[in-house]
mmCIF file of C-alpha atoms in Angstrom:
data_model
loop_
_atom_site.group_PDB
_atom_site.id
_atom_site.type_symbol
_atom_site.label_atom_id
_atom_site.label_comp_id
_atom_site.label_asym_id
_atom_site.label_seq_id
_atom_site.Cartn_x
_atom_site.Cartn_y
_atom_site.Cartn_z
ATOM 1 C CA UNK A 1 128.072 140.892 41.850
ATOM 2 C CA UNK A 2 130.859 143.528 41.467
ATOM 3 C CA UNK A 3 133.641 141.160 40.387
ATOM 4 C CA UNK A 4 135.357 140.839 37.147
ATOM 5 C CA UNK A 5 133.203 139.556 34.434
ATOM 6 C CA UNK A 6 133.992 137.897 31.252
ATOM 7 C CA UNK A 7 131.928 137.152 28.059
ATOM 8 C CA UNK A 8 131.337 134.798 26.558
ATOM 9 C CA UNK A 9 132.158 132.024 29.101
ATOM 10 C CA UNK A 10 132.511 129.498 26.389
ATOM 11 C CA UNK A 11 133.419 129.652 22.743
ATOM 12 C CA UNK A 12 133.792 126.969 20.152
ATOM 13 C CA UNK A 13 135.140 127.919 16.771
ATOM 14 C CA UNK A 14 136.691 126.482 13.624
ATOM 15 C CA UNK A 15 140.297 126.832 12.896
ATOM 16 C CA UNK A 16 141.020 129.959 10.878
ATOM 17 C CA UNK A 17 138.065 131.889 12.315
ATOM 18 C CA UNK A 18 138.419 135.074 14.451
ATOM 19 C CA UNK A 19 137.223 135.291 18.003
ATOM 20 C CA UNK A 20 136.747 138.233 20.384
ATOM 21 C CA UNK A 21 136.484 138.050 24.192
ATOM 22 C CA UNK A 22 135.330 140.750 26.483
ATOM 23 C CA UNK A 23 136.462 141.576 30.125
ATOM 24 C CA UNK A 24 134.707 144.000 32.428
ATOM 25 C CA UNK A 25 137.066 144.800 35.287
ATOM 26 C CA UNK A 26 136.039 145.756 38.920
ATOM 27 C CA UNK A 27 134.802 149.385 38.826
ATOM 28 C CA UNK A 28 137.594 151.807 39.390
ATOM 29 C CA UNK A 29 140.366 149.186 39.030
ATOM 30 C CA UNK A 30 142.642 150.955 36.579
ATOM 31 C CA UNK A 31 144.917 148.010 35.843
ATOM 32 C CA UNK A 32 143.637 145.064 33.747
ATOM 33 C CA UNK A 33 145.460 141.787 32.827
ATOM 34 C CA UNK A 34 144.925 138.910 30.483
ATOM 35 C CA UNK A 35 146.315 135.410 31.078
ATOM 36 C CA UNK A 36 146.063 132.183 29.427
ATOM 37 C CA UNK A 37 145.623 128.820 31.118
ATOM 38 C CA UNK A 38 145.995 125.433 29.358
ATOM 39 C CA UNK A 39 145.098 122.094 30.878
ATOM 40 C CA UNK A 40 147.173 121.042 33.723
ATOM 41 C CA UNK A 41 149.078 124.330 33.865
ATOM 42 C CA UNK A 42 148.978 127.570 35.765
ATOM 43 C CA UNK A 43 147.927 130.769 34.192
ATOM 44 C CA UNK A 44 150.508 132.540 31.958
ATOM 45 C CA UNK A 45 150.670 136.224 31.600
ATOM 46 C CA UNK A 46 149.716 137.716 28.227
ATOM 47 C CA UNK A 47 149.246 141.474 28.498
ATOM 48 C CA UNK A 48 148.606 144.257 30.869
ATOM 49 C CA UNK A 49 146.853 147.711 30.676
ATOM 50 C CA UNK A 50 147.072 150.745 32.992
ATOM 51 C CA UNK A 51 143.985 152.740 32.020
ATOM 52 C CA UNK A 52 143.911 152.633 28.245
ATOM 53 C CA UNK A 53 147.648 152.135 27.904
ATOM 54 C CA UNK A 54 148.907 148.686 26.990
ATOM 55 C CA UNK A 55 152.101 148.573 29.104
ATOM 56 C CA UNK A 56 153.408 145.137 28.623
ATOM 57 C CA UNK A 57 152.959 142.222 26.214
ATOM 58 C CA UNK A 58 154.298 138.681 26.640
ATOM 59 C CA UNK A 59 156.155 136.951 23.945
ATOM 60 C CA UNK A 60 153.268 134.544 24.073
ATOM 61 C CA UNK A 61 151.179 137.061 22.325
ATOM 62 C CA UNK A 62 151.788 136.507 18.745
ATOM 63 C CA UNK A 63 150.762 139.035 15.966
ATOM 64 C CA UNK A 64 147.512 136.983 15.689
ATOM 65 C CA UNK A 65 146.463 138.255 19.084
ATOM 66 C CA UNK A 66 145.456 141.907 19.950
ATOM 67 C CA UNK A 67 144.148 143.386 22.987
ATOM 68 C CA UNK A 68 142.560 146.782 23.459
ATOM 69 C CA UNK A 69 141.100 148.825 26.400
ATOM 70 C CA UNK A 70 139.791 151.861 24.427
ATOM 71 C CA UNK A 71 138.268 153.989 27.234
ATOM 72 C CA UNK A 72 140.284 152.584 30.098
ATOM 73 C CA UNK A 73 137.252 150.399 31.321
ATOM 74 C CA UNK A 74 136.380 147.142 29.568
ATOM 75 C CA UNK A 75 138.907 145.275 27.468
ATOM 76 C CA UNK A 76 138.752 142.977 24.389
ATOM 77 C CA UNK A 77 141.066 140.222 23.324
ATOM 78 C CA UNK A 78 140.908 139.238 19.715
ATOM 79 C CA UNK A 79 142.443 136.221 18.245
ATOM 80 C CA UNK A 80 142.696 136.144 14.368
ATOM 81 C CA UNK A 81 143.008 133.042 12.376
ATOM 82 C CA UNK A 82 142.648 130.782 15.331
ATOM 83 C CA UNK A 83 144.674 127.595 15.553
ATOM 84 C CA UNK A 84 144.018 124.419 17.659
ATOM 85 C CA UNK A 85 146.897 125.471 19.936
ATOM 86 C CA UNK A 86 144.864 128.472 20.906
ATOM 87 C CA UNK A 87 142.458 126.351 22.681
ATOM 88 C CA UNK A 88 142.648 127.336 26.331
ATOM 89 C CA UNK A 89 140.980 129.179 29.131
ATOM 90 C CA UNK A 90 141.503 133.009 28.754
ATOM 91 C CA UNK A 91 141.511 134.772 32.203
ATOM 92 C CA UNK A 92 141.097 138.472 32.814
ATOM 93 C CA UNK A 93 142.139 140.143 36.096
ATOM 94 C CA UNK A 94 142.022 143.578 37.476
ATOM 95 C CA UNK A 95 143.684 145.510 40.297
ATOM 96 C CA UNK A 96 143.273 148.891 41.835
ATOM 97 C CA UNK A 97 147.074 149.581 41.849
ATOM 98 C CA UNK A 98 150.576 148.084 41.551
ATOM 99 C CA UNK A 99 151.317 144.624 43.101
ATOM 100 C CA UNK A 100 154.480 146.162 44.357
ATOM 101 C CA UNK A 101 152.379 148.380 46.650
ATOM 102 C CA UNK A 102 150.629 145.402 48.206
ATOM 103 C CA UNK A 103 147.730 145.291 45.745
ATOM 104 C CA UNK A 104 145.906 142.086 44.554
ATOM 105 C CA UNK A 105 144.824 140.858 41.211
ATOM 106 C CA UNK A 106 141.125 139.729 41.154
ATOM 107 C CA UNK A 107 140.286 137.206 38.560
ATOM 108 C CA UNK A 108 137.350 136.676 36.401
ATOM 109 C CA UNK A 109 135.609 133.346 35.615
ATOM 110 C CA UNK A 110 137.483 132.988 32.230
ATOM 111 C CA UNK A 111 136.437 132.359 28.713
ATOM 112 C CA UNK A 112 137.115 128.772 27.600
ATOM 113 C CA UNK A 113 138.074 128.586 24.006
ATOM 114 C CA UNK A 114 137.927 125.415 21.888
ATOM 115 C CA UNK A 115 139.293 125.555 18.414
ATOM 116 C CA UNK A 116 138.174 122.633 16.183
ATOM 117 C CA UNK B 1 164.700 130.327 32.979
ATOM 118 C CA UNK B 2 163.044 131.958 35.989
ATOM 119 C CA UNK B 3 160.211 129.948 37.215
ATOM 120 C CA UNK B 4 157.811 128.875 40.012
ATOM 121 C CA UNK B 5 157.791 125.194 41.096
ATOM 122 C CA UNK B 6 155.016 123.455 42.948
ATOM 123 C CA UNK B 7 156.368 119.983 43.879
ATOM 124 C CA UNK B 8 153.180 118.074 44.178
ATOM 125 C CA UNK B 9 150.698 117.883 41.300
ATOM 126 C CA UNK B 10 148.176 115.876 43.193
ATOM 127 C CA UNK B 11 147.582 115.351 46.967
ATOM 128 C CA UNK B 12 144.954 113.096 48.502
ATOM 129 C CA UNK B 13 144.296 113.274 52.128
ATOM 130 C CA UNK B 14 141.580 112.704 54.772
ATOM 131 C CA UNK B 15 139.585 115.220 56.730
ATOM 132 C CA UNK B 16 141.458 116.596 59.748
ATOM 133 C CA UNK B 17 144.803 115.780 58.232
ATOM 134 C CA UNK B 18 147.411 118.532 57.980
ATOM 135 C CA UNK B 19 148.274 120.018 54.622
ATOM 136 C CA UNK B 20 151.554 121.474 53.503
ATOM 137 C CA UNK B 21 152.017 122.464 49.766
ATOM 138 C CA UNK B 22 155.479 123.440 48.565
ATOM 139 C CA UNK B 23 156.363 126.423 46.323
ATOM 140 C CA UNK B 24 159.884 127.463 45.145
ATOM 141 C CA UNK B 25 160.810 130.211 42.833
ATOM 142 C CA UNK B 26 163.992 131.129 41.128
ATOM 143 C CA UNK B 27 163.997 134.964 41.117
ATOM 144 C CA UNK B 28 166.873 136.549 42.924
ATOM 145 C CA UNK B 29 165.494 139.933 43.824
ATOM 146 C CA UNK B 30 162.530 141.318 45.845
ATOM 147 C CA UNK B 31 159.340 139.452 45.245
ATOM 148 C CA UNK B 32 155.769 139.486 46.160
ATOM 149 C CA UNK B 33 154.141 136.126 46.776
ATOM 150 C CA UNK B 34 150.629 134.832 46.483
ATOM 151 C CA UNK B 35 148.633 131.740 46.870
ATOM 152 C CA UNK B 36 145.475 131.440 44.898
ATOM 153 C CA UNK B 37 142.777 128.745 45.151
ATOM 154 C CA UNK B 38 140.292 127.557 42.567
ATOM 155 C CA UNK B 39 137.400 125.616 43.907
ATOM 156 C CA UNK B 40 135.547 123.261 41.436
ATOM 157 C CA UNK B 41 133.552 125.376 38.977
ATOM 158 C CA UNK B 42 134.773 128.673 40.445
ATOM 159 C CA UNK B 43 137.288 131.326 39.470
ATOM 160 C CA UNK B 44 140.693 131.911 41.037
ATOM 161 C CA UNK B 45 140.459 133.463 44.433
ATOM 162 C CA UNK B 46 143.291 134.920 46.681
ATOM 163 C CA UNK B 47 144.055 132.892 49.764
ATOM 164 C CA UNK B 48 146.895 135.001 51.081
ATOM 165 C CA UNK B 49 149.804 137.128 49.996
ATOM 166 C CA UNK B 50 153.171 138.240 51.237
ATOM 167 C CA UNK B 51 154.202 141.805 50.438
ATOM 168 C CA UNK B 52 156.545 142.742 53.323
ATOM 169 C CA UNK B 53 156.983 142.411 57.039
ATOM 170 C CA UNK B 54 156.299 139.218 58.954
ATOM 171 C CA UNK B 55 157.232 136.249 56.829
ATOM 172 C CA UNK B 56 154.544 134.105 58.289
ATOM 173 C CA UNK B 57 151.242 135.305 56.654
ATOM 174 C CA UNK B 58 147.721 134.191 57.528
ATOM 175 C CA UNK B 59 144.977 133.984 54.928
ATOM 176 C CA UNK B 60 141.464 133.084 54.754
ATOM 177 C CA UNK B 61 139.865 129.728 55.816
ATOM 178 C CA UNK B 62 142.702 128.804 58.292
ATOM 179 C CA UNK B 63 145.554 128.813 55.780
ATOM 180 C CA UNK B 64 148.972 130.349 56.352
ATOM 181 C CA UNK B 65 152.215 130.503 54.498
ATOM 182 C CA UNK B 66 155.851 131.114 55.390
ATOM 183 C CA UNK B 67 158.258 133.018 53.256
ATOM 184 C CA UNK B 68 161.829 131.680 53.657
ATOM 185 C CA UNK B 69 164.019 134.005 51.625
ATOM 186 C CA UNK B 70 167.151 131.836 51.906
ATOM 187 C CA UNK B 71 165.264 128.888 50.541
ATOM 188 C CA UNK B 72 163.340 130.877 47.788
ATOM 189 C CA UNK B 73 160.177 129.216 49.235
ATOM 190 C CA UNK B 74 156.663 130.126 50.166
ATOM 191 C CA UNK B 75 154.966 126.985 51.376
ATOM 192 C CA UNK B 76 151.292 126.866 52.190
ATOM 193 C CA UNK B 77 149.983 125.180 55.292
ATOM 194 C CA UNK B 78 146.666 124.287 56.972
ATOM 195 C CA UNK B 79 146.705 122.252 60.159
ATOM 196 C CA UNK B 80 143.453 120.448 59.694
ATOM 197 C CA UNK B 81 141.764 120.274 56.327
ATOM 198 C CA UNK B 82 138.099 119.936 55.613
ATOM 199 C CA UNK B 83 136.291 118.261 52.615
ATOM 200 C CA UNK B 84 135.471 121.899 51.438
ATOM 201 C CA UNK B 85 139.194 122.500 50.884
ATOM 202 C CA UNK B 86 139.125 120.299 47.894
ATOM 203 C CA UNK B 87 140.435 122.551 45.121
ATOM 204 C CA UNK B 88 143.425 123.480 43.005
ATOM 205 C CA UNK B 89 146.043 125.580 44.654
ATOM 206 C CA UNK B 90 148.335 127.963 42.721
ATOM 207 C CA UNK B 91 151.326 129.610 43.959
ATOM 208 C CA UNK B 92 152.304 132.908 42.121
ATOM 209 C CA UNK B 93 155.328 135.172 42.258
ATOM 210 C CA UNK B 94 155.555 138.861 41.235
ATOM 211 C CA UNK B 95 159.286 139.865 41.008
ATOM 212 C CA UNK B 96 159.242 143.566 41.736
ATOM 213 C CA UNK B 97 161.491 144.131 38.788
ATOM 214 C CA UNK B 98 159.002 142.442 36.482
ATOM 215 C CA UNK B 99 156.226 145.170 36.914
ATOM 216 C CA UNK B 100 152.747 143.913 37.602
ATOM 217 C CA UNK B 101 152.728 140.425 36.043
ATOM 218 C CA UNK B 102 152.262 137.285 38.019
ATOM 219 C CA UNK B 103 154.186 134.022 37.243
ATOM 220 C CA UNK B 104 152.288 131.020 38.392
ATOM 221 C CA UNK B 105 153.397 127.633 39.232
ATOM 222 C CA UNK B 106 151.655 124.608 37.697
ATOM 223 C CA UNK B 107 149.166 124.149 40.524
ATOM 224 C CA UNK B 108 148.420 121.303 43.018
ATOM 225 C CA UNK B 109 145.167 119.516 43.045
ATOM 226 C CA UNK B 110 144.143 118.696 46.526
ATOM 227 C CA UNK B 111 141.322 116.028 47.167
ATOM 228 C CA UNK B 112 140.117 115.771 50.766
ATOM 229 C CA UNK B 113 138.189 112.620 51.399
ATOM 230 C CA UNK B 114 135.374 112.888 53.904
#
């Protein structure tokens, strides 16, 4: 399977703990995106990388959230001092180019986070 | 606030019925438009997209959508649904001025009864 992969698929943590999620994009896709989806809602944009550069961050991404893509391949999303409101599905997507040029974002299966 | 609206949260219909899901957005400039589908237990998959050209776009599995610029709409249609079309459907908009982020609607859960 050469799609977007995410690990872990599920994470249960206690409030106040730190968690880190990993996303491996489709090979050669230089754009990588993180979204968050809460129950009954559509995905919401969090941040976007082009290669290793983080080009955009949503206001949803508080200072407890940090994302990296150090070598322009896989990415990690870390949440520090988790809160119950962080419980959600965290989705990663990748694309080979800009949406404005007709490209498509391909989504991974997501990491479901539950903060107790 | 700029947004994407999907009017129906839940739709229940029988096999062979026609399906139309509404999607409206509030962005004034040039937009790219997408419909994604999420089958039970699976990840989001692209059904179809509008980038430019013919406003009537055809996607996979017999789906099509029509971009009506004057109505800020991108409604999804399928003339005859199957039980396997049971899924959640998401409309997404990429305003070209907004770079590469997608703004999604809240989704419509479709249940097709056999």
